[in-house]
Tab-separated table of C-alpha atoms in Angstrom:
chain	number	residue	atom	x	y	z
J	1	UNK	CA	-7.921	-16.696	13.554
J	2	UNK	CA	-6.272	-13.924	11.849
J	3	UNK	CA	-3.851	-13.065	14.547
J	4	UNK	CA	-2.377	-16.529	14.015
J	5	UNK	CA	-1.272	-15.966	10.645
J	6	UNK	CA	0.500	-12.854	11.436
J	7	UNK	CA	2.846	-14.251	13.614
J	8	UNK	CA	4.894	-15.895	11.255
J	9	UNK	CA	5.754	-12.148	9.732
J	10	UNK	CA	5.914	-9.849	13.172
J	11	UNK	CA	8.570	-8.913	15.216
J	12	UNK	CA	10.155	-11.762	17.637
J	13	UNK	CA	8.304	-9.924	20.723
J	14	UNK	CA	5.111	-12.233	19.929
J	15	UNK	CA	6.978	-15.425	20.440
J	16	UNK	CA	8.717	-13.666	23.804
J	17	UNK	CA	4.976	-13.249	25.188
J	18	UNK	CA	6.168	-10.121	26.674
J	19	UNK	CA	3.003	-8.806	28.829
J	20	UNK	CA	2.838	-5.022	29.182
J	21	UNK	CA	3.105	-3.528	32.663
J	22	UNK	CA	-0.119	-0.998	32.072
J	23	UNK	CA	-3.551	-2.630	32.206
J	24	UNK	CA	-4.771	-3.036	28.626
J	25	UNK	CA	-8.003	-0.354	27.709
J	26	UNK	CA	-11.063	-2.374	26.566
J	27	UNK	CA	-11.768	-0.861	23.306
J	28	UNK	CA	-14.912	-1.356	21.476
J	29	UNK	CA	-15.117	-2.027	17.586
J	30	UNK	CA	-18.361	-0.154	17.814
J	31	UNK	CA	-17.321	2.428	18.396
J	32	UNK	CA	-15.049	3.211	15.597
J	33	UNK	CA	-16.445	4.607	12.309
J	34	UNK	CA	-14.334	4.335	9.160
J	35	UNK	CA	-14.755	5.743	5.701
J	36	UNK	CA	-13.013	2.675	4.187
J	37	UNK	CA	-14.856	-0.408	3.347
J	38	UNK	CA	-12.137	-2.564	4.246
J	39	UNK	CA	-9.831	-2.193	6.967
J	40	UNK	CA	-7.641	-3.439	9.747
J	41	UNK	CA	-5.355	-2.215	12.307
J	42	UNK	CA	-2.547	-4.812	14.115
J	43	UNK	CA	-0.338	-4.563	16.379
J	44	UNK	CA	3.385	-4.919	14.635
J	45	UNK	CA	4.945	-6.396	17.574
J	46	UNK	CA	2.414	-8.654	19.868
J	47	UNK	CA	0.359	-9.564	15.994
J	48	UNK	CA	-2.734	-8.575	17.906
J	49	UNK	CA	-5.586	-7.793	15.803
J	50	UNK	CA	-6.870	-4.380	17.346
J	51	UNK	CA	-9.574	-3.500	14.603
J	52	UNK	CA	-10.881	-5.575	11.631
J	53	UNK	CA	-13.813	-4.749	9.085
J	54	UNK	CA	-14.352	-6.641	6.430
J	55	UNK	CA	-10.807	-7.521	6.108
J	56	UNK	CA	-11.563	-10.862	3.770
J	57	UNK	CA	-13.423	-9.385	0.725
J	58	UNK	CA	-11.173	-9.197	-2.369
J	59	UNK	CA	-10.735	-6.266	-3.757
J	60	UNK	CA	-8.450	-4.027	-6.176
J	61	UNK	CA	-5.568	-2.642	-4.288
J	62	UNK	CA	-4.635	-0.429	-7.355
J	63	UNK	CA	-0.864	1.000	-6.059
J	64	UNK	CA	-0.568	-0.769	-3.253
J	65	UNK	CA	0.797	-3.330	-5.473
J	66	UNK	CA	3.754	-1.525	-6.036
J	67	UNK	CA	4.661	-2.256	-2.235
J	68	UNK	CA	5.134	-5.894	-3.767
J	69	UNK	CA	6.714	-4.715	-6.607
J	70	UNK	CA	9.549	-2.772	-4.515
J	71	UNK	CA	10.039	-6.649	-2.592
J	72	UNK	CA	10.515	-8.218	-5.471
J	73	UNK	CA	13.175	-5.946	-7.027
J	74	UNK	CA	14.838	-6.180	-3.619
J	75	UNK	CA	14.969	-9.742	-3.564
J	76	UNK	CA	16.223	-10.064	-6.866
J	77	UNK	CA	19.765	-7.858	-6.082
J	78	UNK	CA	19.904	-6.029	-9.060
J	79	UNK	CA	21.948	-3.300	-7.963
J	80	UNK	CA	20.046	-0.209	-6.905
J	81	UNK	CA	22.904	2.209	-9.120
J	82	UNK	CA	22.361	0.866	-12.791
J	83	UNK	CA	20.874	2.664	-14.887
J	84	UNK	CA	17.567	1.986	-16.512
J	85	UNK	CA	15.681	3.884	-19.673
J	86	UNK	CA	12.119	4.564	-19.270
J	87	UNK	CA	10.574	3.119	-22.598
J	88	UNK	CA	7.816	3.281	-25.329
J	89	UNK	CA	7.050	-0.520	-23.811
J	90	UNK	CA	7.096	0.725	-20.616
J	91	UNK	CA	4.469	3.535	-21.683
J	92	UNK	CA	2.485	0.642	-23.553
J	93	UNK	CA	2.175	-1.408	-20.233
J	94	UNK	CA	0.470	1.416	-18.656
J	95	UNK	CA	-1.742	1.873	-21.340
J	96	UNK	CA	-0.280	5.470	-22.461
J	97	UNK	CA	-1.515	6.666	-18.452
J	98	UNK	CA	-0.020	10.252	-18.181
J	99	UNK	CA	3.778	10.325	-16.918
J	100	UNK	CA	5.951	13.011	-16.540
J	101	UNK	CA	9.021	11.166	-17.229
J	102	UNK	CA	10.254	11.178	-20.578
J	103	UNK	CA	10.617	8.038	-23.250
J	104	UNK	CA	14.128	6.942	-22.995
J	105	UNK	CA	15.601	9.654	-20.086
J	106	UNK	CA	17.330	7.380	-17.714
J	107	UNK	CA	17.316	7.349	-13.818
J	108	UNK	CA	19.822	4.436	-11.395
J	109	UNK	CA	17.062	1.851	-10.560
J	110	UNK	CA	16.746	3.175	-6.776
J	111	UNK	CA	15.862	6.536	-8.131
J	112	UNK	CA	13.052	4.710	-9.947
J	113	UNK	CA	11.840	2.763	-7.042
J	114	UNK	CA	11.917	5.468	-5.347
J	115	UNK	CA	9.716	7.545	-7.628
J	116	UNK	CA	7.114	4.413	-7.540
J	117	UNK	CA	6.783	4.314	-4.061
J	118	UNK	CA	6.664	7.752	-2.407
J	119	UNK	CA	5.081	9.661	-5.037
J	120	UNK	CA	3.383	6.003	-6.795
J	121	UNK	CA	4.835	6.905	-10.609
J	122	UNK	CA	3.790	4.142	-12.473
J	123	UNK	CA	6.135	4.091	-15.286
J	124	UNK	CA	8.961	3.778	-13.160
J	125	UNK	CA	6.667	0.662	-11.590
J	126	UNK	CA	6.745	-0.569	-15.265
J	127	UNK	CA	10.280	-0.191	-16.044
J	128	UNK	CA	10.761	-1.939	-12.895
J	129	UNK	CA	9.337	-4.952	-14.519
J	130	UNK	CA	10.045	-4.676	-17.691
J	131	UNK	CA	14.159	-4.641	-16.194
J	132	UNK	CA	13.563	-7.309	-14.245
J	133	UNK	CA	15.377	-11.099	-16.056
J	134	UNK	CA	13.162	-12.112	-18.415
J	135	UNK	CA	11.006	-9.129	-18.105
J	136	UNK	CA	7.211	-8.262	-16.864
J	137	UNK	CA	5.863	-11.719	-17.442
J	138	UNK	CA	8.799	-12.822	-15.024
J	139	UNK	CA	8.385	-10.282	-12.594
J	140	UNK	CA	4.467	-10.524	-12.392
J	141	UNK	CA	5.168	-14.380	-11.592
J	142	UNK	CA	7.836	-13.830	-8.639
J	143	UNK	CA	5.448	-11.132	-7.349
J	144	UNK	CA	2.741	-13.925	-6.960
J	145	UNK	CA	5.298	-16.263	-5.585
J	146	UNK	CA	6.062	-13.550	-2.965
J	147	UNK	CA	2.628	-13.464	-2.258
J	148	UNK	CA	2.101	-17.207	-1.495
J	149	UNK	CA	5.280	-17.521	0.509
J	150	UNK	CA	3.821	-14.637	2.463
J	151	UNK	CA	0.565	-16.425	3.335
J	152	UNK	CA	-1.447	-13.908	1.316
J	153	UNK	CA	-3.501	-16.915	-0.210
J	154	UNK	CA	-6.385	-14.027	-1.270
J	155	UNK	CA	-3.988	-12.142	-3.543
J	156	UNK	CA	-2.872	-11.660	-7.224
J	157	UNK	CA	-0.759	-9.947	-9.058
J	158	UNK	CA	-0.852	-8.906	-13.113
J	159	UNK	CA	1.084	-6.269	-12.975
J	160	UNK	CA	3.967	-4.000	-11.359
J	161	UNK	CA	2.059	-0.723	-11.460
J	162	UNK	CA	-1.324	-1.550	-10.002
J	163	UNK	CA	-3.300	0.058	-12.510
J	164	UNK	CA	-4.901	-3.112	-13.597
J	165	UNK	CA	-8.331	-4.025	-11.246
J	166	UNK	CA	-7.005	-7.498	-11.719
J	167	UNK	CA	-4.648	-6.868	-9.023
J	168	UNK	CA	-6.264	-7.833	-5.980
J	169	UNK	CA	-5.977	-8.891	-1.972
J	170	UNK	CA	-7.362	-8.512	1.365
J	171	UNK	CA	-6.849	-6.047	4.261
J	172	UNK	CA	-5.860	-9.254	6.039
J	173	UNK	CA	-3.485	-10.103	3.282
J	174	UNK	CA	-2.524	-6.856	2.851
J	175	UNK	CA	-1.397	-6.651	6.870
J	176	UNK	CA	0.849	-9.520	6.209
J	177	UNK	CA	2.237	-7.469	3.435
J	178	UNK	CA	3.406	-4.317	5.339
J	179	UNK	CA	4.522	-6.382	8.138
J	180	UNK	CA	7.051	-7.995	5.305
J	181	UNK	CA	7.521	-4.963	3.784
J	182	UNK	CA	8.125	-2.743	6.360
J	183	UNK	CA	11.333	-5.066	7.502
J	184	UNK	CA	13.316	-3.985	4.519
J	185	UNK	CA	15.142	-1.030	5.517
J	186	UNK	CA	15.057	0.755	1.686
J	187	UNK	CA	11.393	0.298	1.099
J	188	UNK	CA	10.786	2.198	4.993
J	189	UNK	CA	13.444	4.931	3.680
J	190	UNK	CA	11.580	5.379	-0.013
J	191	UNK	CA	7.998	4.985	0.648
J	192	UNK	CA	8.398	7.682	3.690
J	193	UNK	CA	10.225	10.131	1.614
J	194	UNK	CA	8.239	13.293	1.891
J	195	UNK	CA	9.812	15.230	-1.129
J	196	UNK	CA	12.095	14.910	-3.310
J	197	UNK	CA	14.214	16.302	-6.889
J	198	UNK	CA	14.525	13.292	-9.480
J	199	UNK	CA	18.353	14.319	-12.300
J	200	UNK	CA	17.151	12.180	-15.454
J	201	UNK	CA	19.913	11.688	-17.766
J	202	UNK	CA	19.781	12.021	-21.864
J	203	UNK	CA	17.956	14.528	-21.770
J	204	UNK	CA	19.269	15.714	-19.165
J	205	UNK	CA	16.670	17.116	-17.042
J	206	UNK	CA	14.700	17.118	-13.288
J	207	UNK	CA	11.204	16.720	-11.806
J	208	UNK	CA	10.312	17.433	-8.175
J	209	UNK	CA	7.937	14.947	-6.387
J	210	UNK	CA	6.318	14.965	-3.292
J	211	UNK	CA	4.830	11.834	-1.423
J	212	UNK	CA	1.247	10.931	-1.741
J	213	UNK	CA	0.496	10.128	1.500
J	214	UNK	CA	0.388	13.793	3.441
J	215	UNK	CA	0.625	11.838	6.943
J	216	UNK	CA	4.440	11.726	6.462
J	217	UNK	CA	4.735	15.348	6.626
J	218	UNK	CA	3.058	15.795	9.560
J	219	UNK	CA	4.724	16.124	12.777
J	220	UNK	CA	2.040	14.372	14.744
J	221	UNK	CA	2.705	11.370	12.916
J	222	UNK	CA	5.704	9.113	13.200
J	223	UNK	CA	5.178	7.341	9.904
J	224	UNK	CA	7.970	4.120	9.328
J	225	UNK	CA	6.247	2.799	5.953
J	226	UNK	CA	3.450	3.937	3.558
J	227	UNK	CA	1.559	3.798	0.342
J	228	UNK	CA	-1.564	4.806	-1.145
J	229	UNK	CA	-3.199	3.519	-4.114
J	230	UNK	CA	-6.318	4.307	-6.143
J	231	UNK	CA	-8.481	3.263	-8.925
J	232	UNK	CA	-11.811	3.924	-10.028
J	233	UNK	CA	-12.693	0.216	-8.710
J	234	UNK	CA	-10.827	0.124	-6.016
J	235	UNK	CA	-11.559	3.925	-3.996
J	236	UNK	CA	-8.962	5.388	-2.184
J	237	UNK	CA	-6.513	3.025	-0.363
J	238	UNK	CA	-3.938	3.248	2.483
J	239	UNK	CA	-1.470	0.880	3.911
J	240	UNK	CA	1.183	2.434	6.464
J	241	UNK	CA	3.266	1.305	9.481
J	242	UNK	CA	3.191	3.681	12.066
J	243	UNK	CA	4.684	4.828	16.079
J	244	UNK	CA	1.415	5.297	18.001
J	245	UNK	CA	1.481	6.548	21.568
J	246	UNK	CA	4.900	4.104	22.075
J	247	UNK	CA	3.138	1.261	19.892
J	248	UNK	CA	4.226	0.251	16.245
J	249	UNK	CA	0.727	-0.551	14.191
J	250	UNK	CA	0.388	-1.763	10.967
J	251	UNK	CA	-2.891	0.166	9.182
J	252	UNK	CA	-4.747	-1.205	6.355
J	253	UNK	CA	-7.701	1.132	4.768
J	254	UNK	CA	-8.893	0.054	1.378
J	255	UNK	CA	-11.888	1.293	-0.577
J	256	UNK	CA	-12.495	4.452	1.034
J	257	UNK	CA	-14.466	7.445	-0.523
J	258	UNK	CA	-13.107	10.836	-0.981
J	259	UNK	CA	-9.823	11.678	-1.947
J	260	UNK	CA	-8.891	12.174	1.835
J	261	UNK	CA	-10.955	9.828	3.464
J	262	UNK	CA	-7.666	7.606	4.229
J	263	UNK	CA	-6.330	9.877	6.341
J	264	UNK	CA	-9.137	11.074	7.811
J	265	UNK	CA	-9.421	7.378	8.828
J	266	UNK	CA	-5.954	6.855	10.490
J	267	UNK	CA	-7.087	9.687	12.633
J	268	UNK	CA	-10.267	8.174	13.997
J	269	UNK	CA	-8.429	5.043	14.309
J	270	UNK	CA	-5.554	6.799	16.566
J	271	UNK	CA	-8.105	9.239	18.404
J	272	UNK	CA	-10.357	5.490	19.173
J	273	UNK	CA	-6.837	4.130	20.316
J	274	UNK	CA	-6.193	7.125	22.932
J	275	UNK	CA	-9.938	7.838	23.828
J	276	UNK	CA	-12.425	4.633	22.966
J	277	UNK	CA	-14.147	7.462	20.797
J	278	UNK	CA	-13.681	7.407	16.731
J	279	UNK	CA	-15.540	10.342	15.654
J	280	UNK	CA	-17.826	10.463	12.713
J	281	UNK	CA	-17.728	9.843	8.914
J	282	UNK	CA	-19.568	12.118	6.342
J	283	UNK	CA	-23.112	10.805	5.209
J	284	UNK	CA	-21.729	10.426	1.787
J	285	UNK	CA	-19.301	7.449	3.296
J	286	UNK	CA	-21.428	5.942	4.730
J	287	UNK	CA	-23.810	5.278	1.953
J	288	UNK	CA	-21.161	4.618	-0.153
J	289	UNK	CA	-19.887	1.766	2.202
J	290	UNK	CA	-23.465	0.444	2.389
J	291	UNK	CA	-23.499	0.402	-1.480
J	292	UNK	CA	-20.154	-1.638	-1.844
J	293	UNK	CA	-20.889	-4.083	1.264
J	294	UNK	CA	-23.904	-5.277	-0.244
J	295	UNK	CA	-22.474	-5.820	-3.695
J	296	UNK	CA	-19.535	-7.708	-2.338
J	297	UNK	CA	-21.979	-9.612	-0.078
J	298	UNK	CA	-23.859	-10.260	-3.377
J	299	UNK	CA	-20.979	-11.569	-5.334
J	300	UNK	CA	-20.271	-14.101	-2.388
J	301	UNK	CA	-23.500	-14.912	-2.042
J	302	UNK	CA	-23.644	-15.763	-6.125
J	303	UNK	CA	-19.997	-16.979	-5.786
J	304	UNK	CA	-21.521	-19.801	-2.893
J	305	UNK	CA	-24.524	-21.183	-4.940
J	306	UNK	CA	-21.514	-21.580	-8.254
């Protein structure tokens, strides 16, 4: 069932039933322990589903939103080199959350977009919105359009930073995201950015960022498209396209606990991919998972009976 509504968004190769010439390895779901709650792992060019868990309970995505917000500033054309000032609105829409950009210091737009996806700034995410036609209201509304011409009927969007819990989706909606996503060459080149020197104007002065997800510094890893997110409600999330042993995978980890139980995750998924074998997750994890499964399983259960 979910494979099907994948193939709408993956590459061509799914319609060109291409067969592989090695013999497929049985791999066992069972096999694979996770940290996150919710996850799911796809393969980006035949839109087979290799690993799901729990990958329909709504949930907070907290930054991964801003992967939706970079689409939608994309889509509208608004040229990447104007200039935009970071304002006292902007700080208002993220309720005052600690920045190190200055009130009105300027950056061009793809600086900013930048900023919100490799290092996840959320003012730039707000001034995104705010500099969108017809401002955040207008932005927050194409953002949801995005999301229902993308199939992702388990989604919504309040907000271009993510740091409202009211932003919410699905690991299976957020596959169908990254698949999107990952096709538009200046969200692969931003969100993969491991480092990099931001030259704000009036006052004129720089800040040096580094990406938040550590995979794309690492060698071993041939990351094409990333983001992490995290909230209080939401744990620690992690949506990335990646090059696995000659295969291009779209990973979805959401709700995980421990700062960095996400990528401790992508690394039991690729070890189960090579091996059959997962590894372990800490005790702590795995109570924690048992703790959220059984409230979400409670709110559907109260959710049926409505």
């Amino acid at each position: 069932m979910i494979t099907l509504f994948l193939s709408l968004l993956l590459s061509p190769a799914m319609a060109a039933g291409a067969a592989s010439d090695k013999p497929k390895t049985t791999l066992n779901p069972a096999n694979l322990q996770l940290a996150s709650v919710s996850a799911m792992v796809v393969d980006a060019d035949s839109g087979e589903v290799l690993y799901q868990k729990y990958a329909d309970i709504v949930k907070p995505i907290a930054s991964l939103t801003k992967v939706m917000t970079a689409m939608v500033v994309l889509d509208s054309k608004q040229s990447l080199r104007e200039v935009i000032r970071f304002s006292q609105a902007d700080r208002k829409a993220i309720n005052n959350y600690f920045s190190r950009i200055r009130v009105d210091s300027e950056l061009p737009r793809g600086e900013v977009l930048r900023l919100a996806l490799m290092s996840s700034e959320n003012l730039a995410a707000a001034s995104l919105g705010r500099n969108y036609p017809g401002g955040m209201s207008a932005f927050v509304a194409k953002m949801n359009a995005k999301a229902k011409a993308l199939g992702m009927k388990n989604s919504h969007f309040v907000d271009s930073s993510g740091l409202s819990h009211h932003n919410v989706s699905t690991a299976a909606d957020m596959a169908k995201l990254i698949a999107a996503a990952a096709k538009y060459p200046v969200i692969a080149e931003y969100s993969t950015t491991a480092t990099h020197t931001a030259n704000f104007r009036r006052p004129s002065y720089r800040l040096a960022y580094v990406n938040t997800n550590q995979l794309v510094r690492y060698k071993r890893w041939d990351v094409g498209m990333s983001k992490t997110g995290y909230l209080n409600e939401a744990g620690r999330c992690l949506v990335m396209k990646a090059e696995v042993d000659g295969k291009s995978l779209l990973f979805v980890m959401l709700d995980s606990f421990g700062k960095t139980s996400p990528i401790g995750d992508a690394g039991r998924i690729k070890r189960w991919l090579a091996s059959g074998k997962g590894g372990n997750v800490a005790s702590s994890a795995q109570l924690y998972q048992k703790q959220k499964v059984a409230e979400y399983l409670a709110e559907r259960a109260t959710a049926s009976i409505r």
